[in-house]
PDB file of C-alpha atoms and ligand atoms in Angstrom:
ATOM      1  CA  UNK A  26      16.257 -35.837  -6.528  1.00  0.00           C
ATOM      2  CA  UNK A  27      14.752 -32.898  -7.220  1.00  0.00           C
ATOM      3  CA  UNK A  28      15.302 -29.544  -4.568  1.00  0.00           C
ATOM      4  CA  UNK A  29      11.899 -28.659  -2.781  1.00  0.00           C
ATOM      5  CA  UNK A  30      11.051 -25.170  -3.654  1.00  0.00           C
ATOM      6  CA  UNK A  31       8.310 -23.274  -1.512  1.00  0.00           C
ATOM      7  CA  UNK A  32       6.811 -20.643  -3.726  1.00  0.00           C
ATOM      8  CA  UNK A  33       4.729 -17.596  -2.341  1.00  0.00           C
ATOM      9  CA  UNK A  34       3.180 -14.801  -3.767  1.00  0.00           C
ATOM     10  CA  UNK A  35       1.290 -11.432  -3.234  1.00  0.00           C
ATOM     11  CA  UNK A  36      -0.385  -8.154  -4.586  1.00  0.00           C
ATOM     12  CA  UNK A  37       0.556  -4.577  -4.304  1.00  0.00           C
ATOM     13  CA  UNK A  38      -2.207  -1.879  -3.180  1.00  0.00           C
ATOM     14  CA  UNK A  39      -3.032   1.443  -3.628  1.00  0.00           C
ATOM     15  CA  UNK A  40      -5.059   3.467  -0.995  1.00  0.00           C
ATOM     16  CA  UNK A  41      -7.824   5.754  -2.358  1.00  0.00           C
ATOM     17  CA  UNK A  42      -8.522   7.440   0.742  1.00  0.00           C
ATOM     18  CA  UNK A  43      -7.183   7.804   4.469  1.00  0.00           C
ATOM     19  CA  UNK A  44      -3.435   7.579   4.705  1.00  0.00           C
ATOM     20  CA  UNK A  45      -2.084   8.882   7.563  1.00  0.00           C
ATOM     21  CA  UNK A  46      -5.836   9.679   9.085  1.00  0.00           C
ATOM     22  CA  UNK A  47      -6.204   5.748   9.077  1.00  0.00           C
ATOM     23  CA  UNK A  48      -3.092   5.680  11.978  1.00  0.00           C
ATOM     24  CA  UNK A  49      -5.149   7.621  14.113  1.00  0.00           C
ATOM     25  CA  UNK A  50      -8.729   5.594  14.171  1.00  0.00           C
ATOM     26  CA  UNK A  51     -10.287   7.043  11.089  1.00  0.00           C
ATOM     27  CA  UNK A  52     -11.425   5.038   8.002  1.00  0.00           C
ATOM     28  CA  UNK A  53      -9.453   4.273   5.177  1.00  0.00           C
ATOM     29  CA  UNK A  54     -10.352   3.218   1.893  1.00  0.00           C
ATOM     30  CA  UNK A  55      -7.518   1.322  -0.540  1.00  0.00           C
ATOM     31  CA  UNK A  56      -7.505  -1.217  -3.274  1.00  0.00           C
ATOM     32  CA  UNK A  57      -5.985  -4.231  -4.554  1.00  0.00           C
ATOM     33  CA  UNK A  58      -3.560  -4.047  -7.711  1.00  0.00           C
ATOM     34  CA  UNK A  59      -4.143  -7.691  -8.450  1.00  0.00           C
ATOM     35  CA  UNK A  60      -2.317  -7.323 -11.238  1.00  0.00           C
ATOM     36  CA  UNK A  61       1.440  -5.979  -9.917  1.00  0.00           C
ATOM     37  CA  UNK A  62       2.788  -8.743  -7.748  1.00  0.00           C
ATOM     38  CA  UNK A  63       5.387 -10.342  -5.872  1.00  0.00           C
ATOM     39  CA  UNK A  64       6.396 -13.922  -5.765  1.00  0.00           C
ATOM     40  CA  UNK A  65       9.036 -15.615  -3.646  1.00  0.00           C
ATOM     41  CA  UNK A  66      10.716 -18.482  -3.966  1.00  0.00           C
ATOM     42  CA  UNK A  67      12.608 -20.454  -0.960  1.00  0.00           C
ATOM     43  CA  UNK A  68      14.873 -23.218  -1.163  1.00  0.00           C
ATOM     44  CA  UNK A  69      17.393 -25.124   1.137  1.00  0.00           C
ATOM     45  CA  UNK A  70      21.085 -23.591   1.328  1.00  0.00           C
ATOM     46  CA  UNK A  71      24.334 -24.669   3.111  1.00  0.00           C
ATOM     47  CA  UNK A  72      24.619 -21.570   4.658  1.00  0.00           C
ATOM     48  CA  UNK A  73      21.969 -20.040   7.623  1.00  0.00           C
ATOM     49  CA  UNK A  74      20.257 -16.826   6.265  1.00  0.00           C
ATOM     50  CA  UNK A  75      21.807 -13.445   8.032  1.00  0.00           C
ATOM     51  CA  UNK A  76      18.664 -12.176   9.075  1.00  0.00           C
ATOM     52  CA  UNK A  77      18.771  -8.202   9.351  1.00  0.00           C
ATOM     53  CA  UNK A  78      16.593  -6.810  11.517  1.00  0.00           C
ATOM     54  CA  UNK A  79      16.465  -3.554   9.946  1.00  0.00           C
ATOM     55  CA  UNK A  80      15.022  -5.506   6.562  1.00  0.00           C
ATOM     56  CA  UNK A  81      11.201  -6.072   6.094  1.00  0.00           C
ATOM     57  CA  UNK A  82      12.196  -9.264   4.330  1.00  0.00           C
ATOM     58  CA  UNK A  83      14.405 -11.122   6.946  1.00  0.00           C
ATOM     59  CA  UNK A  84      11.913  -9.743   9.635  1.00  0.00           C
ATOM     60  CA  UNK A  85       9.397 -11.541   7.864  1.00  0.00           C
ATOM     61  CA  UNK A  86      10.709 -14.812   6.917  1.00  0.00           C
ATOM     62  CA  UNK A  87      12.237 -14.848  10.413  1.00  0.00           C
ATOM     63  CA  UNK A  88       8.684 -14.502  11.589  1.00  0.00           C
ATOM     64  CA  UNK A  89       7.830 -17.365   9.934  1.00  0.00           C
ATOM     65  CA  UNK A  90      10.875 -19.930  10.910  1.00  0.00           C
ATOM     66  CA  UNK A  91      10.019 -18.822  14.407  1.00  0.00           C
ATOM     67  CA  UNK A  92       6.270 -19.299  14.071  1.00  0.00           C
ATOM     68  CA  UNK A  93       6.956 -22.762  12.191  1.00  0.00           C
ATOM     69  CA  UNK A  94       9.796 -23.848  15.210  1.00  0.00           C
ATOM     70  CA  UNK A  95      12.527 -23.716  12.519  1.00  0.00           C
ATOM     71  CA  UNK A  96      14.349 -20.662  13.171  1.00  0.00           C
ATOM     72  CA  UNK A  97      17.627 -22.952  12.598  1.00  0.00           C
ATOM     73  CA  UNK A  98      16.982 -24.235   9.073  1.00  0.00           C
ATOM     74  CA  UNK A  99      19.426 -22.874   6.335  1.00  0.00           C
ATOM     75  CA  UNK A 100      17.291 -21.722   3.653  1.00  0.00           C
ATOM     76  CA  UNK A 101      17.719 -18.834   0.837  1.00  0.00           C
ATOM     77  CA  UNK A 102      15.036 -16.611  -0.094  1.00  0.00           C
ATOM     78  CA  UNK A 103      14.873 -14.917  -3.773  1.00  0.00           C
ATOM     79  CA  UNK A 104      12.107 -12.318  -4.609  1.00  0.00           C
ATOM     80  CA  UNK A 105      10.896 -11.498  -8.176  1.00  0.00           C
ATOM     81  CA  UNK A 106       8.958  -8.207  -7.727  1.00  0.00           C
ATOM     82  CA  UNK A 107       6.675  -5.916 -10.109  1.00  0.00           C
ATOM     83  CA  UNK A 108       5.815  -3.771  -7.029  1.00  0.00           C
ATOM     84  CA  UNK A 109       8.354  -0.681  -7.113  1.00  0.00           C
ATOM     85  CA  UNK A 110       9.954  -0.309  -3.826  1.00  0.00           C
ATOM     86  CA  UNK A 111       9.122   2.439  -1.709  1.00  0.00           C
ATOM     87  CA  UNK A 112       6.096   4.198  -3.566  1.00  0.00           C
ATOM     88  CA  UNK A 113       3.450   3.531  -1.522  1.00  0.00           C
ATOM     89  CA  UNK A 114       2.506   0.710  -3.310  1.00  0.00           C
ATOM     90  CA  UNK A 115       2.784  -1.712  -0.565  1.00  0.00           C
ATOM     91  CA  UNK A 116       5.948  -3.359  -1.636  1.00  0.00           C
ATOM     92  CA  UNK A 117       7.283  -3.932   1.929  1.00  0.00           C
ATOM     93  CA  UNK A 118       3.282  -5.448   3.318  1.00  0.00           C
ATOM     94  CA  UNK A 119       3.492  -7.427  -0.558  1.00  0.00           C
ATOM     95  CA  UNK A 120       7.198  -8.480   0.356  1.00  0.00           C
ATOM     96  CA  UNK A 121       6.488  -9.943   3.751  1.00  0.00           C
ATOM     97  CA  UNK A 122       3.081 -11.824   2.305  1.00  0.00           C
ATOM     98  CA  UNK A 123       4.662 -13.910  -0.074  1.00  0.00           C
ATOM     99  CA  UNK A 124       8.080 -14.555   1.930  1.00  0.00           C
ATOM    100  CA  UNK A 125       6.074 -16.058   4.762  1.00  0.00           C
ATOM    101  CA  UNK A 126       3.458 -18.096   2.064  1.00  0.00           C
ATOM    102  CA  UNK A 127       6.710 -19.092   0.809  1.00  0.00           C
ATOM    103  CA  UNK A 128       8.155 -20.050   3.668  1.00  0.00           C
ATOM    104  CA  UNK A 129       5.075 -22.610   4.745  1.00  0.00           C
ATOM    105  CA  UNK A 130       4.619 -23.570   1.132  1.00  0.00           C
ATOM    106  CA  UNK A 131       8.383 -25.042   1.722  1.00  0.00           C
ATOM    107  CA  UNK A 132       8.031 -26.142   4.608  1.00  0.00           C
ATOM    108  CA  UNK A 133       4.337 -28.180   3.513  1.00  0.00           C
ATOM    109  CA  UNK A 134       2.756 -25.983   6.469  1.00  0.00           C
ATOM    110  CA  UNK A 135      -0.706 -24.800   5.830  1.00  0.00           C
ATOM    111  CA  UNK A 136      -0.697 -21.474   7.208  1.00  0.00           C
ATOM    112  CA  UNK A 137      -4.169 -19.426   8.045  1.00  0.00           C
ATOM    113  CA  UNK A 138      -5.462 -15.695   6.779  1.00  0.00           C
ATOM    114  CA  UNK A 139      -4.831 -14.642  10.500  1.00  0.00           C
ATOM    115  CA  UNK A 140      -1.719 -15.746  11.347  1.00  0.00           C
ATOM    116  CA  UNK A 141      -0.441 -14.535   7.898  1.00  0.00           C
ATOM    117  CA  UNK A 142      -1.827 -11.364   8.650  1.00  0.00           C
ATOM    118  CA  UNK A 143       0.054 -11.274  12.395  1.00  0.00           C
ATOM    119  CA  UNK A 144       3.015 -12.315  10.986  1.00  0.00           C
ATOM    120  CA  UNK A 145       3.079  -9.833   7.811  1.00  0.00           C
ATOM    121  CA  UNK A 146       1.989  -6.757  10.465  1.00  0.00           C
ATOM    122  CA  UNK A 147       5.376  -8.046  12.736  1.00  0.00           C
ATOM    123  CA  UNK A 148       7.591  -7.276   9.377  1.00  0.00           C
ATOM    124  CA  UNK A 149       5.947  -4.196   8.789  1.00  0.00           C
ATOM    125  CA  UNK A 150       6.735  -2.828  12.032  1.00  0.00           C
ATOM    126  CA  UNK A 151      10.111  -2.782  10.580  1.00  0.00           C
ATOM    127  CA  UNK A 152       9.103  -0.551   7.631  1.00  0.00           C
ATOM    128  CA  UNK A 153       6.493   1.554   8.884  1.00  0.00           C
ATOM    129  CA  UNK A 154       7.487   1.607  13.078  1.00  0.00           C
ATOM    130  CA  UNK A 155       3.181   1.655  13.861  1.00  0.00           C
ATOM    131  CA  UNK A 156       1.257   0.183  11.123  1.00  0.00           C
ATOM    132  CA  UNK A 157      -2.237   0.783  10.904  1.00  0.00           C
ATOM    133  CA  UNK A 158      -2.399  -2.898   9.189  1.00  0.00           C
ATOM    134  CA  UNK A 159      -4.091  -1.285   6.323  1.00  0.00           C
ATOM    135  CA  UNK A 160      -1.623  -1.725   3.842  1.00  0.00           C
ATOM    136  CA  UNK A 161      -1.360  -5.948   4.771  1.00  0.00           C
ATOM    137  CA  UNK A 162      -4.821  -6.196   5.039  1.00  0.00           C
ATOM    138  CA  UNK A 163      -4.955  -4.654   1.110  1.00  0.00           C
ATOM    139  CA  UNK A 164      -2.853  -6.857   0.233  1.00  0.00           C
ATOM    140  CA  UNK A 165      -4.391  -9.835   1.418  1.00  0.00           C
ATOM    141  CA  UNK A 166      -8.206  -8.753  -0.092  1.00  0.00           C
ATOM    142  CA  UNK A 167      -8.969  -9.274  -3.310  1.00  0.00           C
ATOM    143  CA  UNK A 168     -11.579  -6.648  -3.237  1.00  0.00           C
ATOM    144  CA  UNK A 169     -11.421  -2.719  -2.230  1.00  0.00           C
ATOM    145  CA  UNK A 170     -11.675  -2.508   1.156  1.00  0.00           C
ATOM    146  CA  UNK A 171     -13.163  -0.400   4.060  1.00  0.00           C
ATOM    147  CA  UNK A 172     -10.766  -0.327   7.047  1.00  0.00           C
ATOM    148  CA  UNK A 173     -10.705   0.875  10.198  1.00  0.00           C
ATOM    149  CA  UNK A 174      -7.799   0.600  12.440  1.00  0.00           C
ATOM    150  CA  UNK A 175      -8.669  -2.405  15.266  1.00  0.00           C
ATOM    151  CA  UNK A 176     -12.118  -2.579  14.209  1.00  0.00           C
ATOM    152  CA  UNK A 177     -11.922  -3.994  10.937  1.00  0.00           C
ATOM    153  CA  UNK A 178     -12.430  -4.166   7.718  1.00  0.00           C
ATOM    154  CA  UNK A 179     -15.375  -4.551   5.094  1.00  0.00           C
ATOM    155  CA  UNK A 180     -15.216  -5.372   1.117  1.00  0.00           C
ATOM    156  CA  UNK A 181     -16.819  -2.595  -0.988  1.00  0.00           C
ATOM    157  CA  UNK A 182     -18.224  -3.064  -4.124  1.00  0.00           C
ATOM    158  CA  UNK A 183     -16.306  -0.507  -6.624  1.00  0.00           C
ATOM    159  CA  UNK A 184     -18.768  -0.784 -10.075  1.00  0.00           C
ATOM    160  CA  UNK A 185     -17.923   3.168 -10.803  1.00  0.00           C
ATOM    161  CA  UNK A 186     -16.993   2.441 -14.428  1.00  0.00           C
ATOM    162  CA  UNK A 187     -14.255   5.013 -14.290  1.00  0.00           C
ATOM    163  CA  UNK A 188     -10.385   4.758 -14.166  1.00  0.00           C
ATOM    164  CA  UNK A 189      -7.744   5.474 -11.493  1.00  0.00           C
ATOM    165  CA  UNK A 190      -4.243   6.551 -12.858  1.00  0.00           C
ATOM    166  CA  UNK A 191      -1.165   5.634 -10.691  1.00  0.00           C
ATOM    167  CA  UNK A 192       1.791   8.082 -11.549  1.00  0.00           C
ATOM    168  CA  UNK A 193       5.111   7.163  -9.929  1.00  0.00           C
ATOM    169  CA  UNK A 194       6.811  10.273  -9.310  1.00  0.00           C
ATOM    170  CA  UNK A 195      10.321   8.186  -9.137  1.00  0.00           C
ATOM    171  CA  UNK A 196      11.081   9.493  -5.913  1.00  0.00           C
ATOM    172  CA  UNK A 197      11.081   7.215  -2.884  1.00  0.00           C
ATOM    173  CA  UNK A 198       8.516   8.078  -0.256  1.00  0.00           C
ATOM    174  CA  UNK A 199       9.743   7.573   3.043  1.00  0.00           C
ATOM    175  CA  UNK A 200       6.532   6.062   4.955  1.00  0.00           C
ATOM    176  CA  UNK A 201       7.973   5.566   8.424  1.00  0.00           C
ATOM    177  CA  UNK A 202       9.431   9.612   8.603  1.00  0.00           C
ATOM    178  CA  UNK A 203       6.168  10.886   7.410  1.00  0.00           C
ATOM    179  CA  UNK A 204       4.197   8.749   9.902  1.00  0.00           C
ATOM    180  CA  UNK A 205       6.825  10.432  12.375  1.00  0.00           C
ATOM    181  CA  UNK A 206       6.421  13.628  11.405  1.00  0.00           C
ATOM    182  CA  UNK A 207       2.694  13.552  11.805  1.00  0.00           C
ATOM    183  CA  UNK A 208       2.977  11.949  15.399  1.00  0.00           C
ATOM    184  CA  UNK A 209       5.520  14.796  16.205  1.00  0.00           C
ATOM    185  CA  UNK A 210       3.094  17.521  15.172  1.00  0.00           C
ATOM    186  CA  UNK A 211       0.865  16.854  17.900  1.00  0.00           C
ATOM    187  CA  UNK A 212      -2.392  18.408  18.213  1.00  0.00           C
ATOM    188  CA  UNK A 213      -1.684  20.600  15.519  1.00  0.00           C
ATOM    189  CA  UNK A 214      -1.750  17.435  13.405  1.00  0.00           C
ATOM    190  CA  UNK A 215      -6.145  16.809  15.308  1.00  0.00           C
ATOM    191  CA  UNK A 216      -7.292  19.363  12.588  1.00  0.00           C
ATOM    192  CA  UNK A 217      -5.990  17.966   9.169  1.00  0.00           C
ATOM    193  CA  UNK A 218      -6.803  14.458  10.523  1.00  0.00           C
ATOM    194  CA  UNK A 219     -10.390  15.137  11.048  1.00  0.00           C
ATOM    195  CA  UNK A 220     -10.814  16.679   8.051  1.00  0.00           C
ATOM    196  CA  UNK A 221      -9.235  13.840   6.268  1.00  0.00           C
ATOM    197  CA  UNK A 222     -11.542  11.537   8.104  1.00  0.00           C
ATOM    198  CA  UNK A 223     -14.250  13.392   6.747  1.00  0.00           C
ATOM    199  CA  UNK A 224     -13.315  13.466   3.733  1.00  0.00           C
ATOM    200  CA  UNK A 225     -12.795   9.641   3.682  1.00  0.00           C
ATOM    201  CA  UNK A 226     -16.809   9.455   4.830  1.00  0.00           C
ATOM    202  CA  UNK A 227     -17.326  11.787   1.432  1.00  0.00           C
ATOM    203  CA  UNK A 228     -15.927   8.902  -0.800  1.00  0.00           C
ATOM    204  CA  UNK A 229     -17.400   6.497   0.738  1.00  0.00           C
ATOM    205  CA  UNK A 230     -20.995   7.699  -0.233  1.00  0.00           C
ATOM    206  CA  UNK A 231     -19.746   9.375  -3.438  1.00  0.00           C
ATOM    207  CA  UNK A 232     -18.563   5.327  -4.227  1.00  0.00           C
ATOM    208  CA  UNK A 233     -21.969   4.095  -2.827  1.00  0.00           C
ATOM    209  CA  UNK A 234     -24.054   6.824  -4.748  1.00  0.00           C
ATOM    210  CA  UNK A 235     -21.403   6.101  -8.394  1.00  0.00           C
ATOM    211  CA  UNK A 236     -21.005   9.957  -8.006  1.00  0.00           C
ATOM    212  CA  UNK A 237     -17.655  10.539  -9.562  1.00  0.00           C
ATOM    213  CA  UNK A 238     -17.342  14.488  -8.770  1.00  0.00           C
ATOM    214  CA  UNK A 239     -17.998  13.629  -4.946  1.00  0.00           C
ATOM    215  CA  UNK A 240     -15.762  11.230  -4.928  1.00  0.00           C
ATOM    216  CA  UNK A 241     -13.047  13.269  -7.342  1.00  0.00           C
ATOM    217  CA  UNK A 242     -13.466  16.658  -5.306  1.00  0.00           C
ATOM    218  CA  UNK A 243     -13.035  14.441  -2.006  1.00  0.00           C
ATOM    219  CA  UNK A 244      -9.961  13.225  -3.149  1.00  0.00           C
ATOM    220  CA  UNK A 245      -8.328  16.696  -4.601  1.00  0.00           C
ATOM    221  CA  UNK A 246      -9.268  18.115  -1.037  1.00  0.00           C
ATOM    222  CA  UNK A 247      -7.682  15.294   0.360  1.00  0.00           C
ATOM    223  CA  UNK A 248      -4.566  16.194  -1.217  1.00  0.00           C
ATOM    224  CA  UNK A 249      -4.232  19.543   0.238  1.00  0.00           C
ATOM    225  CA  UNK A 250      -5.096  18.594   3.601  1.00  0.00           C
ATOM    226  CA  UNK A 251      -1.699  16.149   3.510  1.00  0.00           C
ATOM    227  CA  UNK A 252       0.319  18.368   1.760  1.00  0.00           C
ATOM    228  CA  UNK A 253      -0.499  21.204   4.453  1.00  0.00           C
ATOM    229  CA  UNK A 254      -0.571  18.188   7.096  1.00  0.00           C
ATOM    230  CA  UNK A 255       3.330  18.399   5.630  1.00  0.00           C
ATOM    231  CA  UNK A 256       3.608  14.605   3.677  1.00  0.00           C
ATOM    232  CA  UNK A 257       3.218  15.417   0.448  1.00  0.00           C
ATOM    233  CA  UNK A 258       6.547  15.949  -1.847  1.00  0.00           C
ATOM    234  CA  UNK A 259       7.449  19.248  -4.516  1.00  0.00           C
ATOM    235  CA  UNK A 260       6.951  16.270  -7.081  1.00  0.00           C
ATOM    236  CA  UNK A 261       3.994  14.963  -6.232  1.00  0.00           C
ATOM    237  CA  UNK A 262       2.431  18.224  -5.662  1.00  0.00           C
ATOM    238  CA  UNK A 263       3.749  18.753  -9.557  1.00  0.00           C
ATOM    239  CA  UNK A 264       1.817  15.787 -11.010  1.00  0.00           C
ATOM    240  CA  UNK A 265      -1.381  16.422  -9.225  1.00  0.00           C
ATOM    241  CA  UNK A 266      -1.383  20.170 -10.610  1.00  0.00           C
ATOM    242  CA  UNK A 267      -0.329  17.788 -14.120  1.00  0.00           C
ATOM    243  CA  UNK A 268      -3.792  15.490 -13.783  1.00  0.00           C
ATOM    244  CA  UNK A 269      -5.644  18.824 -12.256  1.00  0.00           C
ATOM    245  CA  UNK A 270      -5.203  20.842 -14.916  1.00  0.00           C
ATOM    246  CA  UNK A 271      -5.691  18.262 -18.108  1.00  0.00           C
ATOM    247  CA  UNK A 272      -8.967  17.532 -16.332  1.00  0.00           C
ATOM    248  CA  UNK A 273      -9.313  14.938 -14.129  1.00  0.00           C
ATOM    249  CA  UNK A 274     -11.726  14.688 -11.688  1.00  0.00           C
ATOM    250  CA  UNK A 275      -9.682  14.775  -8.848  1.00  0.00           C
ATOM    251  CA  UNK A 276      -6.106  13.570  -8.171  1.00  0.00           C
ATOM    252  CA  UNK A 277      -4.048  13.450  -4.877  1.00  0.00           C
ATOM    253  CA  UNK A 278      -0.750  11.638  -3.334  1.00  0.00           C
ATOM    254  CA  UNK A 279      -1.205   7.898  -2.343  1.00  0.00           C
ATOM    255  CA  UNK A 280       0.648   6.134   0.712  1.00  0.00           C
ATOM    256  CA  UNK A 281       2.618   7.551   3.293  1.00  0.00           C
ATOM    257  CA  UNK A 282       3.984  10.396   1.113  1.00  0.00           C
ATOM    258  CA  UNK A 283       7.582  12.283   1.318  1.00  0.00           C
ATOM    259  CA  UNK A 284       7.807  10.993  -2.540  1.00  0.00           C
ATOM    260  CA  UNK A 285       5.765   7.661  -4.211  1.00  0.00           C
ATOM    261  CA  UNK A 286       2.884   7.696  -5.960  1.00  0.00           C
ATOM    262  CA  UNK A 287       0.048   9.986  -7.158  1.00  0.00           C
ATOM    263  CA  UNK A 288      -3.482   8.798  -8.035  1.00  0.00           C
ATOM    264  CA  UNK A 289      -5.904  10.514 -10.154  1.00  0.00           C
ATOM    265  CA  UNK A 290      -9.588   9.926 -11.210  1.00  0.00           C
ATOM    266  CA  UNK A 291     -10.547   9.812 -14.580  1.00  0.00           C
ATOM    267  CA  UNK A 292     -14.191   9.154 -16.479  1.00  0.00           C
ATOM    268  CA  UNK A 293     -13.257   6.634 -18.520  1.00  0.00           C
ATOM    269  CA  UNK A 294     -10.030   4.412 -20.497  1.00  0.00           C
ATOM    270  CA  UNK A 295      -9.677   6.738 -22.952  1.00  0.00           C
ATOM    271  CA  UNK A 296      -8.921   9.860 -20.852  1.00  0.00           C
ATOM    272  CA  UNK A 297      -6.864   7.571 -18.400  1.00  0.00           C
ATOM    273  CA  UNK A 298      -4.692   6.755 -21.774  1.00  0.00           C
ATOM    274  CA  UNK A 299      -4.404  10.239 -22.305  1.00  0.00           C
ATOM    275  CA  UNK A 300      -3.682  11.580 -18.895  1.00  0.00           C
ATOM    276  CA  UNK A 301      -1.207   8.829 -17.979  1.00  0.00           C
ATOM    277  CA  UNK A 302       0.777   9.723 -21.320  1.00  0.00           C
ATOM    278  CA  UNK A 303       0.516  13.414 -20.568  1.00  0.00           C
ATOM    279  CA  UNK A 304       2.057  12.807 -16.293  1.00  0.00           C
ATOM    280  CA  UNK A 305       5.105  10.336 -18.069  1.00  0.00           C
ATOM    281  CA  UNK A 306       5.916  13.601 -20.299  1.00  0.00           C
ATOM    282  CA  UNK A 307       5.900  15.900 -17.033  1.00  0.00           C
ATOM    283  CA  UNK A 308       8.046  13.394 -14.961  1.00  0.00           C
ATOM    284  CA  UNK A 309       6.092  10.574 -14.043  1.00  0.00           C
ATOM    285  CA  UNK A 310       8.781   7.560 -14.614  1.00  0.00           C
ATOM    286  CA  UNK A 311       5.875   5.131 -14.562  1.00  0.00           C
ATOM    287  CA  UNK A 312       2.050   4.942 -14.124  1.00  0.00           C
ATOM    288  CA  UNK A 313      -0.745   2.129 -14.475  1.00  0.00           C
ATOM    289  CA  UNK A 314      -4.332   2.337 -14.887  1.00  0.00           C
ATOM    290  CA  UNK A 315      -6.980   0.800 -12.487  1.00  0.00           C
ATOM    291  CA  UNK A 316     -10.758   0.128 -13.825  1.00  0.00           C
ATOM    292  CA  UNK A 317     -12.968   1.606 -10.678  1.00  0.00           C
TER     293      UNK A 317
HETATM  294  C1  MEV B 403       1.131   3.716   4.438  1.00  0.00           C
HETATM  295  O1  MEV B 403       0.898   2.975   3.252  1.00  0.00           O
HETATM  296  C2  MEV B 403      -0.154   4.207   5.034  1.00  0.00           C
HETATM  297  C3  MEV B 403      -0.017   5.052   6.312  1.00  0.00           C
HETATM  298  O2  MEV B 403      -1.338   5.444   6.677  1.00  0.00           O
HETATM  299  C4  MEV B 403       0.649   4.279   7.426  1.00  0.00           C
HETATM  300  C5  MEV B 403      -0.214   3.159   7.989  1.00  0.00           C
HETATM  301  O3  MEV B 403      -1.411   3.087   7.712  1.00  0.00           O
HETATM  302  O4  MEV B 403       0.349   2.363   8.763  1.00  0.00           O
HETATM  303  C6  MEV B 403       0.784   6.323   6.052  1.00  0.00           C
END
């Protein structure tokens, strides 16, 4: 007889606009990389899973044996991932999605957008301590998104016929200190928020109006408010100055910061080619390139 296998999978993200702001009630506006995924696969075991609580991945497949009333099945869990871990990618929100589809795909449960939400926000309470439920939410859209922290969240239509650049600086961000180092600022932190905020209103009509400079100016000011805001990394910084100064229209970090990813705007392929060669000569140990 042949072994049931449940199979899950799930997309990465990258936010454009509003990390860190987004915690605090102001918009944020992020994308799906459709094409950089995760898949799971789950199958029976003789042995009971160890479930560490300190993991994104047990917390979320735990989730879902608890939701499911099976929190005493033996299973194993395996995870094929093109999502780097810890770059503000989303890996840990990806992770969780397609353990728990997995998990109900083995199980022959059909499982709903909400409660895959719930339970993917529960595991990423584990990686980020107070998600806004931005980065699960990206991960579950297949279109950019508009969010707003327990309002909601609306599609946007992103026909800007330009090019994002993703530049991995290689250097683990570290979501939940930065998110705790905001918090521990205070009121000093009201400032750099609001402006972010603003500046997350900017992009949105620079997007709605196809006005690359707004939205590329928006997004270099963006940078500076974080990296003053103190979330922004030495490296980072580095390959911003990189996509700055070779032209692009704006570039700034991406995610929670303290190391991951930079983003950069570009007008069209051929300058994204270009720029994303010139970032893997000055460091960058990876990049991809998003049509806008
Ligand atoms: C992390 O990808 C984004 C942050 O804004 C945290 C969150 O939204 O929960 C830094």
């Amino acid at each position: 007889m042949t072994q049931k296998i449940g199979i899950g999978r799930a997309h990465s993200k990258i936010i454009l606009i509003g990390e860190h702001s987004v915690v605090y009630g102001y918009s944020a506006i992020a994308l799906p990389l459709k094409n950089i995924e995760v898949v799971c696969h789950v199958q029976s075991s003789d042995q009971a899973l160890e479930i560490d609580i300190a993991d994104p991945l047990s917390t979320a497949v735990f989730a879902a044996l608890e939701f499911l009333d099976k929190a005493d099945e033996k299973i194993s869990v395996q995870i094929e991932s093109n999502v780097p871990a810890k770059r503000g990618m989303g890996s840990s929100a990806a992770v969780a999605i397609a353990a728990i589809r997995a998990v109900f795909d083995y199980f022959d449960q059909s499982l709903t957008l909400p409660d895959l939400e719930i339970l993917a926000n529960q595991a990423e309470i584990i990686a980020h301590e107070n998600p806004s439920g931005l980065d699960a939410k990206t991960c579950l859209s297949d279109t950019a998104i508009k969010f707003i922290r327990n309002l909601g969240f609306s599609e946007m239509a992103m026909d800007l016929e330009a090019c994002l650049v993703i530049a991995d600086t290689g250097i683990h961000g570290h979501t939940r200190e930065a998110v705790a180092k905001v918090r521990n600022l205070e009121e000093k932190a009201l400032p750099y928020l609001h402006r972010l905020g603003k500046l997350a209103n900017t992009i949105e009509i620079g997007i709605l109006a196809k006005d690359l400079l707004i939205v590329g100016q928006a997004m270099s000011q963006a940078h500076h408010e974080l990296n003053q805001l103190g979330v922004s990394s030495p490296e980072a910084n580095r390959l911003v100055g990189v996509a700055q100064a070779q032209g692009a229209l704006g570039a700034k970090m991406s995610g929670g910061g303290l190391g991951g990813c930079i983003i950069a705007l570009c007008r069209h392929q051929e300058e994204a080619v270009a720029l994303a060669t010139e970032l893997e000569k000055e460091g960058a140990v990876n990049t991809w390139i998003e049509n806008l």
